[in-house]
PDB file of C-alpha atoms and ligand atoms in Angstrom:
ATOM      1  CA  MET A   1     194.189 105.448 248.589  1.00  0.00           C
ATOM      2  CA  PRO A   2     193.584 102.280 246.893  1.00  0.00           C
ATOM      3  CA  ILE A   3     191.713 102.546 243.439  1.00  0.00           C
ATOM      4  CA  ASP A   4     188.466 100.353 243.100  1.00  0.00           C
ATOM      5  CA  LYS A   5     189.069  98.734 239.742  1.00  0.00           C
ATOM      6  CA  VAL A   6     186.215  98.854 237.194  1.00  0.00           C
ATOM      7  CA  ASP A   7     185.666  97.375 233.735  1.00  0.00           C
ATOM      8  CA  LYS A   8     186.664  99.885 231.114  1.00  0.00           C
ATOM      9  CA  ILE A   9     188.836 102.767 230.577  1.00  0.00           C
ATOM     10  CA  TRP A  10     188.633 105.016 227.561  1.00  0.00           C
ATOM     11  CA  MET A  11     192.099 105.372 226.030  1.00  0.00           C
ATOM     12  CA  ASN A  12     192.910 106.875 222.729  1.00  0.00           C
ATOM     13  CA  GLY A  13     189.289 106.945 221.445  1.00  0.00           C
ATOM     14  CA  LYS A  14     188.821 102.938 222.628  1.00  0.00           C
ATOM     15  CA  LEU A  15     187.085 101.243 225.583  1.00  0.00           C
ATOM     16  CA  VAL A  16     190.245  99.055 226.529  1.00  0.00           C
ATOM     17  CA  ASN A  17     189.818  96.372 229.599  1.00  0.00           C
ATOM     18  CA  TRP A  18     191.034  97.948 233.091  1.00  0.00           C
ATOM     19  CA  ASP A  19     194.309  95.660 232.912  1.00  0.00           C
ATOM     20  CA  ASP A  20     195.187  96.594 229.449  1.00  0.00           C
ATOM     21  CA  ALA A  21     195.192 100.277 230.110  1.00  0.00           C
ATOM     22  CA  LYS A  22     199.118 100.288 230.054  1.00  0.00           C
ATOM     23  CA  VAL A  23     201.603 103.049 228.977  1.00  0.00           C
ATOM     24  CA  HIS A  24     205.649 102.355 227.814  1.00  0.00           C
ATOM     25  CA  VAL A  25     208.262 103.133 230.808  1.00  0.00           C
ATOM     26  CA  LEU A  26     209.909 105.468 228.911  1.00  0.00           C
ATOM     27  CA  SER A  27     206.796 107.451 227.963  1.00  0.00           C
ATOM     28  CA  HIS A  28     207.744 111.411 228.366  1.00  0.00           C
ATOM     29  CA  ALA A  29     205.246 112.245 231.120  1.00  0.00           C
ATOM     30  CA  LEU A  30     206.633 109.548 233.461  1.00  0.00           C
ATOM     31  CA  HIS A  31     210.321 111.150 233.377  1.00  0.00           C
ATOM     32  CA  TYR A  32     209.369 114.666 233.135  1.00  0.00           C
ATOM     33  CA  GLY A  33     205.805 115.352 234.358  1.00  0.00           C
ATOM     34  CA  SER A  34     204.546 116.519 231.071  1.00  0.00           C
ATOM     35  CA  GLY A  35     200.532 115.367 231.597  1.00  0.00           C
ATOM     36  CA  VAL A  36     197.598 117.760 232.006  1.00  0.00           C
ATOM     37  CA  PHE A  37     194.559 116.218 234.154  1.00  0.00           C
ATOM     38  CA  GLU A  38     191.234 116.519 235.474  1.00  0.00           C
ATOM     39  CA  GLY A  39     189.182 115.074 238.587  1.00  0.00           C
ATOM     40  CA  ILE A  40     185.659 115.308 237.812  1.00  0.00           C
ATOM     41  CA  ARG A  41     182.630 113.540 240.062  1.00  0.00           C
ATOM     42  CA  ALA A  42     179.477 111.876 239.138  1.00  0.00           C
ATOM     43  CA  TYR A  43     176.532 111.861 241.356  1.00  0.00           C
ATOM     44  CA  GLU A  44     173.700 109.619 241.705  1.00  0.00           C
ATOM     45  CA  THR A  45     170.226 111.832 241.025  1.00  0.00           C
ATOM     46  CA  ASP A  46     166.600 111.090 240.951  1.00  0.00           C
ATOM     47  CA  LYS A  47     166.944 111.382 237.271  1.00  0.00           C
ATOM     48  CA  GLY A  48     170.040 108.942 236.694  1.00  0.00           C
ATOM     49  CA  THR A  49     173.796 109.401 237.285  1.00  0.00           C
ATOM     50  CA  ALA A  50     174.833 113.039 236.720  1.00  0.00           C
ATOM     51  CA  VAL A  51     178.598 114.672 236.251  1.00  0.00           C
ATOM     52  CA  PHE A  52     178.921 117.375 237.801  1.00  0.00           C
ATOM     53  CA  ARG A  53     179.973 120.464 235.849  1.00  0.00           C
ATOM     54  CA  LEU A  54     181.645 118.313 233.091  1.00  0.00           C
ATOM     55  CA  THR A  55     181.700 120.589 230.444  1.00  0.00           C
ATOM     56  CA  ASP A  56     183.715 122.865 232.871  1.00  0.00           C
ATOM     57  CA  HIS A  57     185.990 120.306 233.588  1.00  0.00           C
ATOM     58  CA  MET A  58     186.826 119.730 230.283  1.00  0.00           C
ATOM     59  CA  GLN A  59     187.434 123.126 229.341  1.00  0.00           C
ATOM     60  CA  ARG A  60     190.088 123.039 232.338  1.00  0.00           C
ATOM     61  CA  LEU A  61     191.777 120.352 230.689  1.00  0.00           C
ATOM     62  CA  LEU A  62     192.243 122.070 227.591  1.00  0.00           C
ATOM     63  CA  ASN A  63     193.092 125.205 229.207  1.00  0.00           C
ATOM     64  CA  SER A  64     195.738 123.193 230.968  1.00  0.00           C
ATOM     65  CA  ALA A  65     196.977 121.831 227.701  1.00  0.00           C
ATOM     66  CA  LYS A  66     196.877 125.359 225.975  1.00  0.00           C
ATOM     67  CA  ILE A  67     199.025 126.652 228.823  1.00  0.00           C
ATOM     68  CA  TYR A  68     201.771 123.850 228.163  1.00  0.00           C
ATOM     69  CA  LEU A  69     201.240 124.194 224.345  1.00  0.00           C
ATOM     70  CA  LYS A  70     199.483 120.748 223.775  1.00  0.00           C
ATOM     71  CA  ASN A  71     197.070 120.493 221.111  1.00  0.00           C
ATOM     72  CA  LEU A  72     194.642 117.923 222.082  1.00  0.00           C
ATOM     73  CA  PRO A  73     193.424 115.514 219.624  1.00  0.00           C
ATOM     74  CA  TYR A  74     189.709 115.724 220.643  1.00  0.00           C
ATOM     75  CA  SER A  75     187.293 118.668 220.770  1.00  0.00           C
ATOM     76  CA  LEU A  76     185.832 119.751 223.919  1.00  0.00           C
ATOM     77  CA  ASP A  77     182.345 117.900 222.972  1.00  0.00           C
ATOM     78  CA  GLU A  78     184.160 114.695 222.230  1.00  0.00           C
ATOM     79  CA  LEU A  79     185.906 114.707 225.582  1.00  0.00           C
ATOM     80  CA  VAL A  80     182.470 115.447 227.358  1.00  0.00           C
ATOM     81  CA  GLU A  81     180.802 112.650 225.348  1.00  0.00           C
ATOM     82  CA  ALA A  82     183.880 109.956 226.054  1.00  0.00           C
ATOM     83  CA  ALA A  83     183.435 110.971 229.893  1.00  0.00           C
ATOM     84  CA  LYS A  84     179.833 110.344 229.868  1.00  0.00           C
ATOM     85  CA  GLU A  85     180.475 106.946 228.241  1.00  0.00           C
ATOM     86  CA  THR A  86     182.815 105.739 230.333  1.00  0.00           C
ATOM     87  CA  VAL A  87     181.088 106.201 233.185  1.00  0.00           C
ATOM     88  CA  ARG A  88     177.910 104.625 231.570  1.00  0.00           C
ATOM     89  CA  VAL A  89     179.917 101.340 230.192  1.00  0.00           C
ATOM     90  CA  ASN A  90     181.285 101.036 233.937  1.00  0.00           C
ATOM     91  CA  ASN A  91     177.629 100.963 235.177  1.00  0.00           C
ATOM     92  CA  LEU A  92     178.874 103.156 238.127  1.00  0.00           C
ATOM     93  CA  ARG A  93     176.147 105.198 239.726  1.00  0.00           C
ATOM     94  CA  SER A  94     178.278 107.760 241.371  1.00  0.00           C
ATOM     95  CA  CYS A  95     181.938 107.981 240.928  1.00  0.00           C
ATOM     96  CA  TYR A  96     185.282 109.881 240.248  1.00  0.00           C
ATOM     97  CA  ILE A  97     186.720 110.709 236.951  1.00  0.00           C
ATOM     98  CA  ARG A  98     190.005 110.937 235.790  1.00  0.00           C
ATOM     99  CA  PRO A  99     191.093 112.460 232.322  1.00  0.00           C
ATOM    100  CA  ILE A 100     194.429 112.695 231.670  1.00  0.00           C
ATOM    101  CA  ALA A 101     196.485 113.905 228.549  1.00  0.00           C
ATOM    102  CA  PHE A 102     200.017 113.145 228.331  1.00  0.00           C
ATOM    103  CA  ARG A 103     202.808 113.022 226.439  1.00  0.00           C
ATOM    104  CA  GLY A 104     203.817 109.407 225.470  1.00  0.00           C
ATOM    105  CA  TYR A 105     206.243 107.561 224.378  1.00  0.00           C
ATOM    106  CA  GLY A 106     208.648 107.937 221.301  1.00  0.00           C
ATOM    107  CA  GLU A 107     210.826 110.856 222.227  1.00  0.00           C
ATOM    108  CA  MET A 108     213.201 111.712 225.216  1.00  0.00           C
ATOM    109  CA  GLY A 109     214.726 114.670 226.414  1.00  0.00           C
ATOM    110  CA  LEU A 110     213.282 118.089 227.553  1.00  0.00           C
ATOM    111  CA  ASN A 111     211.731 119.336 223.962  1.00  0.00           C
ATOM    112  CA  PRO A 112     208.039 117.378 224.093  1.00  0.00           C
ATOM    113  CA  LEU A 113     207.062 118.805 220.779  1.00  0.00           C
ATOM    114  CA  ASP A 114     207.389 115.936 218.877  1.00  0.00           C
ATOM    115  CA  ALA A 115     206.364 113.531 221.666  1.00  0.00           C
ATOM    116  CA  PRO A 116     202.750 111.753 220.726  1.00  0.00           C
ATOM    117  CA  ILE A 117     199.428 112.511 222.972  1.00  0.00           C
ATOM    118  CA  ASP A 118     197.988 110.064 224.877  1.00  0.00           C
ATOM    119  CA  ILE A 119     194.526 110.542 226.413  1.00  0.00           C
ATOM    120  CA  ALA A 120     192.999 108.135 228.939  1.00  0.00           C
ATOM    121  CA  ILE A 121     189.461 108.519 231.217  1.00  0.00           C
ATOM    122  CA  ALA A 122     189.400 106.354 233.750  1.00  0.00           C
ATOM    123  CA  VAL A 123     186.406 106.102 236.493  1.00  0.00           C
ATOM    124  CA  TRP A 124     186.200 104.559 239.714  1.00  0.00           C
ATOM    125  CA  SER A 125     184.022 104.641 243.166  1.00  0.00           C
ATOM    126  CA  TRP A 126     185.694 107.215 245.070  1.00  0.00           C
ATOM    127  CA  GLY A 127     184.317 108.194 248.622  1.00  0.00           C
ATOM    128  CA  ALA A 128     185.119 111.301 250.771  1.00  0.00           C
ATOM    129  CA  TYR A 129     188.641 112.263 250.002  1.00  0.00           C
ATOM    130  CA  LEU A 130     189.201 113.706 253.476  1.00  0.00           C
ATOM    131  CA  GLY A 131     187.294 110.815 255.201  1.00  0.00           C
ATOM    132  CA  GLU A 132     183.539 110.918 256.182  1.00  0.00           C
ATOM    133  CA  ASP A 133     184.442 112.036 259.882  1.00  0.00           C
ATOM    134  CA  GLY A 134     186.547 114.928 258.050  1.00  0.00           C
ATOM    135  CA  LEU A 135     183.365 115.806 255.856  1.00  0.00           C
ATOM    136  CA  LYS A 136     180.983 115.815 259.061  1.00  0.00           C
ATOM    137  CA  ASN A 137     183.789 116.673 261.948  1.00  0.00           C
ATOM    138  CA  GLY A 138     186.271 118.848 260.250  1.00  0.00           C
ATOM    139  CA  ILE A 139     189.840 118.115 259.448  1.00  0.00           C
ATOM    140  CA  SER A 140     193.412 119.245 261.030  1.00  0.00           C
ATOM    141  CA  ALA A 141     196.145 121.170 258.828  1.00  0.00           C
ATOM    142  CA  MET A 142     199.313 122.632 259.149  1.00  0.00           C
ATOM    143  CA  ILE A 143     200.587 125.448 257.200  1.00  0.00           C
ATOM    144  CA  SER A 144     203.306 124.020 255.521  1.00  0.00           C
ATOM    145  CA  SER A 145     206.912 124.766 255.022  1.00  0.00           C
ATOM    146  CA  PHE A 146     206.529 124.313 251.407  1.00  0.00           C
ATOM    147  CA  GLN A 147     205.549 127.153 249.268  1.00  0.00           C
ATOM    148  CA  ARG A 148     202.934 127.256 246.852  1.00  0.00           C
ATOM    149  CA  ILE A 149     204.560 127.040 242.912  1.00  0.00           C
ATOM    150  CA  ASP A 150     204.767 130.463 241.813  1.00  0.00           C
ATOM    151  CA  PRO A 151     203.297 131.888 238.619  1.00  0.00           C
ATOM    152  CA  ASN A 152     206.704 132.764 237.059  1.00  0.00           C
ATOM    153  CA  ALA A 153     208.294 128.882 237.934  1.00  0.00           C
ATOM    154  CA  LEU A 154     204.968 126.461 237.351  1.00  0.00           C
ATOM    155  CA  PRO A 155     201.270 128.153 236.200  1.00  0.00           C
ATOM    156  CA  PRO A 156     199.237 127.521 239.169  1.00  0.00           C
ATOM    157  CA  ALA A 157     196.319 127.501 236.162  1.00  0.00           C
ATOM    158  CA  ALA A 158     197.287 124.621 234.661  1.00  0.00           C
ATOM    159  CA  LYS A 159     196.047 121.017 236.307  1.00  0.00           C
ATOM    160  CA  ALA A 160     199.717 119.548 235.368  1.00  0.00           C
ATOM    161  CA  THR A 161     200.875 116.317 236.646  1.00  0.00           C
ATOM    162  CA  GLY A 162     204.710 117.598 237.313  1.00  0.00           C
ATOM    163  CA  GLN A 163     203.013 120.295 239.360  1.00  0.00           C
ATOM    164  CA  TYR A 164     201.483 117.807 242.005  1.00  0.00           C
ATOM    165  CA  ILE A 165     205.222 117.004 243.402  1.00  0.00           C
ATOM    166  CA  ASN A 166     204.745 120.267 244.951  1.00  0.00           C
ATOM    167  CA  SER A 167     201.350 119.339 246.355  1.00  0.00           C
ATOM    168  CA  ILE A 168     202.713 116.030 247.380  1.00  0.00           C
ATOM    169  CA  LEU A 169     205.572 117.282 249.516  1.00  0.00           C
ATOM    170  CA  ALA A 170     203.260 119.433 251.411  1.00  0.00           C
ATOM    171  CA  LYS A 171     200.982 116.586 252.285  1.00  0.00           C
ATOM    172  CA  MET A 172     203.916 114.345 253.103  1.00  0.00           C
ATOM    173  CA  GLU A 173     205.061 116.909 255.816  1.00  0.00           C
ATOM    174  CA  ALA A 174     201.592 117.400 257.051  1.00  0.00           C
ATOM    175  CA  ILE A 175     201.016 113.504 257.219  1.00  0.00           C
ATOM    176  CA  TYR A 176     204.468 113.089 259.203  1.00  0.00           C
ATOM    177  CA  GLY A 177     203.526 115.735 261.159  1.00  0.00           C
ATOM    178  CA  GLY A 178     200.266 114.106 262.446  1.00  0.00           C
ATOM    179  CA  PHE A 179     197.776 116.562 260.190  1.00  0.00           C
ATOM    180  CA  ASP A 180     195.356 115.466 258.010  1.00  0.00           C
ATOM    181  CA  GLU A 181     196.147 118.074 255.365  1.00  0.00           C
ATOM    182  CA  ALA A 182     198.571 120.796 254.245  1.00  0.00           C
ATOM    183  CA  ILE A 183     198.033 124.657 253.393  1.00  0.00           C
ATOM    184  CA  MET A 184     200.594 126.463 251.571  1.00  0.00           C
ATOM    185  CA  LEU A 185     201.367 130.285 251.144  1.00  0.00           C
ATOM    186  CA  ASP A 186     202.731 131.628 247.997  1.00  0.00           C
ATOM    187  CA  SER A 187     205.983 133.389 247.413  1.00  0.00           C
ATOM    188  CA  ARG A 188     204.732 136.632 248.821  1.00  0.00           C
ATOM    189  CA  GLY A 189     203.737 134.627 251.995  1.00  0.00           C
ATOM    190  CA  PHE A 190     199.570 134.962 251.507  1.00  0.00           C
ATOM    191  CA  VAL A 191     197.478 131.955 252.258  1.00  0.00           C
ATOM    192  CA  SER A 192     197.311 130.237 248.733  1.00  0.00           C
ATOM    193  CA  GLU A 193     195.375 127.021 249.029  1.00  0.00           C
ATOM    194  CA  GLY A 194     195.320 123.403 250.468  1.00  0.00           C
ATOM    195  CA  SER A 195     197.410 120.482 248.648  1.00  0.00           C
ATOM    196  CA  GLY A 196     194.598 119.453 246.295  1.00  0.00           C
ATOM    197  CA  GLU A 197     191.569 122.367 247.833  1.00  0.00           C
ATOM    198  CA  ASN A 198     191.200 125.777 247.586  1.00  0.00           C
ATOM    199  CA  LEU A 199     190.313 127.457 251.130  1.00  0.00           C
ATOM    200  CA  PHE A 200     187.829 129.742 252.397  1.00  0.00           C
ATOM    201  CA  ILE A 201     187.398 131.569 255.636  1.00  0.00           C
ATOM    202  CA  VAL A 202     184.191 133.280 257.264  1.00  0.00           C
ATOM    203  CA  LYS A 203     184.760 135.853 259.840  1.00  0.00           C
ATOM    204  CA  GLY A 204     182.196 138.097 260.774  1.00  0.00           C
ATOM    205  CA  GLY A 205     179.419 136.667 258.544  1.00  0.00           C
ATOM    206  CA  VAL A 206     181.360 137.261 255.786  1.00  0.00           C
ATOM    207  CA  ILE A 207     183.192 134.780 253.297  1.00  0.00           C
ATOM    208  CA  TYR A 208     186.740 135.303 252.370  1.00  0.00           C
ATOM    209  CA  THR A 209     188.967 133.374 250.010  1.00  0.00           C
ATOM    210  CA  PRO A 210     192.537 134.053 248.260  1.00  0.00           C
ATOM    211  CA  SER A 211     191.950 135.317 244.797  1.00  0.00           C
ATOM    212  CA  THR A 212     193.820 134.040 241.420  1.00  0.00           C
ATOM    213  CA  SER A 213     196.634 136.118 242.007  1.00  0.00           C
ATOM    214  CA  ALA A 214     197.514 134.113 244.983  1.00  0.00           C
ATOM    215  CA  SER A 215     198.909 130.967 243.057  1.00  0.00           C
ATOM    216  CA  ILE A 216     195.238 128.953 243.267  1.00  0.00           C
ATOM    217  CA  LEU A 217     194.318 126.239 241.041  1.00  0.00           C
ATOM    218  CA  GLU A 218     190.793 128.094 240.200  1.00  0.00           C
ATOM    219  CA  GLY A 219     188.884 125.665 241.602  1.00  0.00           C
ATOM    220  CA  ILE A 220     185.492 124.601 239.954  1.00  0.00           C
ATOM    221  CA  THR A 221     183.937 123.691 243.746  1.00  0.00           C
ATOM    222  CA  ARG A 222     185.509 127.366 244.681  1.00  0.00           C
ATOM    223  CA  ASP A 223     183.341 128.530 241.744  1.00  0.00           C
ATOM    224  CA  THR A 224     180.431 126.828 242.770  1.00  0.00           C
ATOM    225  CA  VAL A 225     180.425 127.613 246.559  1.00  0.00           C
ATOM    226  CA  MET A 226     180.983 131.505 245.376  1.00  0.00           C
ATOM    227  CA  LYS A 227     177.976 131.181 243.225  1.00  0.00           C
ATOM    228  CA  LEU A 228     175.764 129.514 246.097  1.00  0.00           C
ATOM    229  CA  ALA A 229     176.854 131.790 248.917  1.00  0.00           C
ATOM    230  CA  ARG A 230     176.011 135.127 246.868  1.00  0.00           C
ATOM    231  CA  ASP A 231     172.847 133.482 245.896  1.00  0.00           C
ATOM    232  CA  MET A 232     172.038 132.774 249.657  1.00  0.00           C
ATOM    233  CA  GLY A 233     172.513 136.381 250.446  1.00  0.00           C
ATOM    234  CA  LEU A 234     176.006 135.969 251.525  1.00  0.00           C
ATOM    235  CA  GLU A 235     179.067 138.508 250.879  1.00  0.00           C
ATOM    236  CA  VAL A 236     182.095 136.567 249.638  1.00  0.00           C
ATOM    237  CA  VAL A 237     185.459 138.559 249.201  1.00  0.00           C
ATOM    238  CA  GLU A 238     188.130 137.606 246.867  1.00  0.00           C
ATOM    239  CA  ARG A 239     191.569 139.004 249.001  1.00  0.00           C
ATOM    240  CA  ASP A 240     194.828 138.354 250.205  1.00  0.00           C
ATOM    241  CA  LEU A 241     194.911 136.587 253.561  1.00  0.00           C
ATOM    242  CA  VAL A 242     197.785 136.055 256.097  1.00  0.00           C
ATOM    243  CA  ARG A 243     198.060 133.117 258.548  1.00  0.00           C
ATOM    244  CA  SER A 244     196.510 135.383 261.420  1.00  0.00           C
ATOM    245  CA  ASP A 245     193.442 135.400 259.379  1.00  0.00           C
ATOM    246  CA  LEU A 246     193.633 131.341 259.337  1.00  0.00           C
ATOM    247  CA  PHE A 247     194.035 131.340 263.130  1.00  0.00           C
ATOM    248  CA  LEU A 248     191.229 134.017 263.944  1.00  0.00           C
ATOM    249  CA  ALA A 249     188.906 132.888 261.711  1.00  0.00           C
ATOM    250  CA  ASP A 250     185.131 132.037 262.830  1.00  0.00           C
ATOM    251  CA  GLU A 251     185.126 129.207 260.510  1.00  0.00           C
ATOM    252  CA  ILE A 252     187.086 127.467 257.916  1.00  0.00           C
ATOM    253  CA  PHE A 253     186.605 125.010 255.002  1.00  0.00           C
ATOM    254  CA  CYS A 254     188.260 123.546 251.913  1.00  0.00           C
ATOM    255  CA  THR A 255     186.960 122.774 248.464  1.00  0.00           C
ATOM    256  CA  GLY A 256     187.601 120.627 246.098  1.00  0.00           C
ATOM    257  CA  THR A 257     186.239 118.125 243.571  1.00  0.00           C
ATOM    258  CA  ALA A 258     187.546 115.026 245.686  1.00  0.00           C
ATOM    259  CA  ALA A 259     187.154 116.902 249.122  1.00  0.00           C
ATOM    260  CA  GLU A 260     183.716 118.717 248.233  1.00  0.00           C
ATOM    261  CA  ILE A 261     183.202 120.827 250.699  1.00  0.00           C
ATOM    262  CA  THR A 262     185.186 119.867 253.968  1.00  0.00           C
ATOM    263  CA  PRO A 263     185.553 121.950 257.070  1.00  0.00           C
ATOM    264  CA  ILE A 264     188.638 122.540 258.960  1.00  0.00           C
ATOM    265  CA  ARG A 265     188.403 122.372 262.741  1.00  0.00           C
ATOM    266  CA  GLU A 266     192.136 123.040 263.851  1.00  0.00           C
ATOM    267  CA  ILE A 267     195.508 124.816 262.100  1.00  0.00           C
ATOM    268  CA  ASP A 268     198.483 124.434 263.418  1.00  0.00           C
ATOM    269  CA  LYS A 269     197.286 123.680 266.730  1.00  0.00           C
ATOM    270  CA  ARG A 270     194.710 126.956 266.781  1.00  0.00           C
ATOM    271  CA  GLU A 271     191.372 125.559 267.352  1.00  0.00           C
ATOM    272  CA  ILE A 272     188.441 127.064 264.880  1.00  0.00           C
ATOM    273  CA  GLY A 273     186.287 124.512 266.346  1.00  0.00           C
ATOM    274  CA  LYS A 274     183.325 122.426 265.126  1.00  0.00           C
ATOM    275  CA  PRO A 275     181.895 122.883 261.848  1.00  0.00           C
ATOM    276  CA  GLY A 276     180.220 126.609 261.961  1.00  0.00           C
ATOM    277  CA  GLU A 277     176.853 127.244 260.318  1.00  0.00           C
ATOM    278  CA  ILE A 278     177.731 129.279 257.109  1.00  0.00           C
ATOM    279  CA  THR A 279     180.114 125.774 256.543  1.00  0.00           C
ATOM    280  CA  LYS A 280     177.123 123.539 257.228  1.00  0.00           C
ATOM    281  CA  LYS A 281     174.738 125.734 255.398  1.00  0.00           C
ATOM    282  CA  LEU A 282     177.069 125.468 252.139  1.00  0.00           C
ATOM    283  CA  GLN A 283     177.812 122.093 252.763  1.00  0.00           C
ATOM    284  CA  GLU A 284     173.846 120.963 252.901  1.00  0.00           C
ATOM    285  CA  LYS A 285     173.267 123.262 249.609  1.00  0.00           C
ATOM    286  CA  PHE A 286     175.953 121.794 247.782  1.00  0.00           C
ATOM    287  CA  PHE A 287     175.259 118.135 248.334  1.00  0.00           C
ATOM    288  CA  ALA A 288     171.453 118.997 247.482  1.00  0.00           C
ATOM    289  CA  VAL A 289     172.890 120.589 243.829  1.00  0.00           C
ATOM    290  CA  VAL A 290     175.089 117.818 242.995  1.00  0.00           C
ATOM    291  CA  LYS A 291     172.323 115.532 243.795  1.00  0.00           C
ATOM    292  CA  GLY A 292     170.130 117.240 241.228  1.00  0.00           C
ATOM    293  CA  GLU A 293     167.575 118.300 244.263  1.00  0.00           C
ATOM    294  CA  GLU A 294     167.995 122.031 243.280  1.00  0.00           C
ATOM    295  CA  GLU A 295     166.558 123.029 239.909  1.00  0.00           C
ATOM    296  CA  LYS A 296     167.780 126.369 239.875  1.00  0.00           C
ATOM    297  CA  TYR A 297     171.326 124.603 239.450  1.00  0.00           C
ATOM    298  CA  SER A 298     169.997 121.895 237.216  1.00  0.00           C
ATOM    299  CA  ASP A 299     172.307 123.306 234.216  1.00  0.00           C
ATOM    300  CA  TRP A 300     175.411 122.310 236.059  1.00  0.00           C
ATOM    301  CA  LEU A 301     174.191 118.550 236.067  1.00  0.00           C
ATOM    302  CA  GLU A 302     175.266 116.438 232.579  1.00  0.00           C
ATOM    303  CA  TYR A 303     173.647 113.197 232.608  1.00  0.00           C
ATOM    304  CA  VAL A 304     175.245 110.482 231.453  1.00  0.00           C
TER     305      VAL A 304
HETATM  306  N1  PMP B   1     193.732 123.521 244.500  1.00  0.00           N
HETATM  307  C1  PMP B   1     194.312 122.059 243.709  1.00  0.00           C
HETATM  308  C2  PMP B   1     195.827 122.336 243.886  1.00  0.00           C
HETATM  309  C3  PMP B   1     193.507 121.300 243.226  1.00  0.00           C
HETATM  310  O1  PMP B   1     194.366 119.966 242.967  1.00  0.00           O
HETATM  311  C4  PMP B   1     192.451 120.934 243.301  1.00  0.00           C
HETATM  312  C5  PMP B   1     191.786 120.273 242.858  1.00  0.00           C
HETATM  313  N2  PMP B   1     191.424 119.781 241.563  1.00  0.00           N
HETATM  314  C6  PMP B   1     191.614 122.117 243.556  1.00  0.00           C
HETATM  315  C7  PMP B   1     192.238 123.051 244.272  1.00  0.00           C
HETATM  316  C8  PMP B   1     190.025 122.202 243.775  1.00  0.00           C
HETATM  317  O2  PMP B   1     189.797 122.490 242.374  1.00  0.00           O
HETATM  318  P1  PMP B   1     188.081 121.831 241.952  1.00  0.00           P
HETATM  319  O3  PMP B   1     187.272 122.394 242.938  1.00  0.00           O
HETATM  320  O4  PMP B   1     188.172 122.367 240.407  1.00  0.00           O
HETATM  321  O5  PMP B   1     188.403 120.295 241.915  1.00  0.00           O
END
């Protein structure tokens, strides 16, 4: 997807011009994937632009860094403030926010510990990740032949740049196969998640989603949806799911900051159908919450 260029990018504590936010070709992270990053969205509300669960996202960035033994030179509060500042100076009413902390230029070889750490925060306008039509009518998905990274190979709890090569293989396979998205199984053969989304199914009025033992990234949208569903009186169960649970589900949807809540209408050519009632109710609630229309969840909105 092309990136809509804006004015400034925050880099190592300073706002620099978009075209000047450059790194050296021998940066460690470019060679070895030694970066950690986040994907965050800001939405337009009646009270101005609000970043959805910004502190939770920045905390996950720090957690990813901790897993990779990286001490970031900025505190949680400083990262939160930097993200808000980047949205403000670029005058965007709604946008996607991409913080990244990576091992920079100065060292080569696998030991990353002496390589400098660079941090950047970029923002740009980004519409529906899986398309407006996908959001409304649902997408098609396939179960990937690529297995989701295993916790003893690469920790799925970390949102690290190198780990996404796994998702990219699955995504390309899906696209070449004529599907919109890939769903990966974990090393045990249970359902894990999409290439960049968590997965939910609805069966008999109950919502099921794979637990953190199924090699998932613990999505912030996943957490949001579980809370909203429970507050709506719906039962949500975290448990292992197999392929046929997907084929026989009443409804399936995936969640992510980029994908928001996207229904899945077909999986491996088994028809699930049009977005179901529970999916639609959750979508409606979610968009009301992020747009600041639900007082009850106002703590999740961090105004810039
Ligand atoms: N799984 C993976 C692999 C992802 O990349 C993402 C997107 N960050 C998610 C799940 C969803 O996480 P979140 O809802 O926090 O964006």
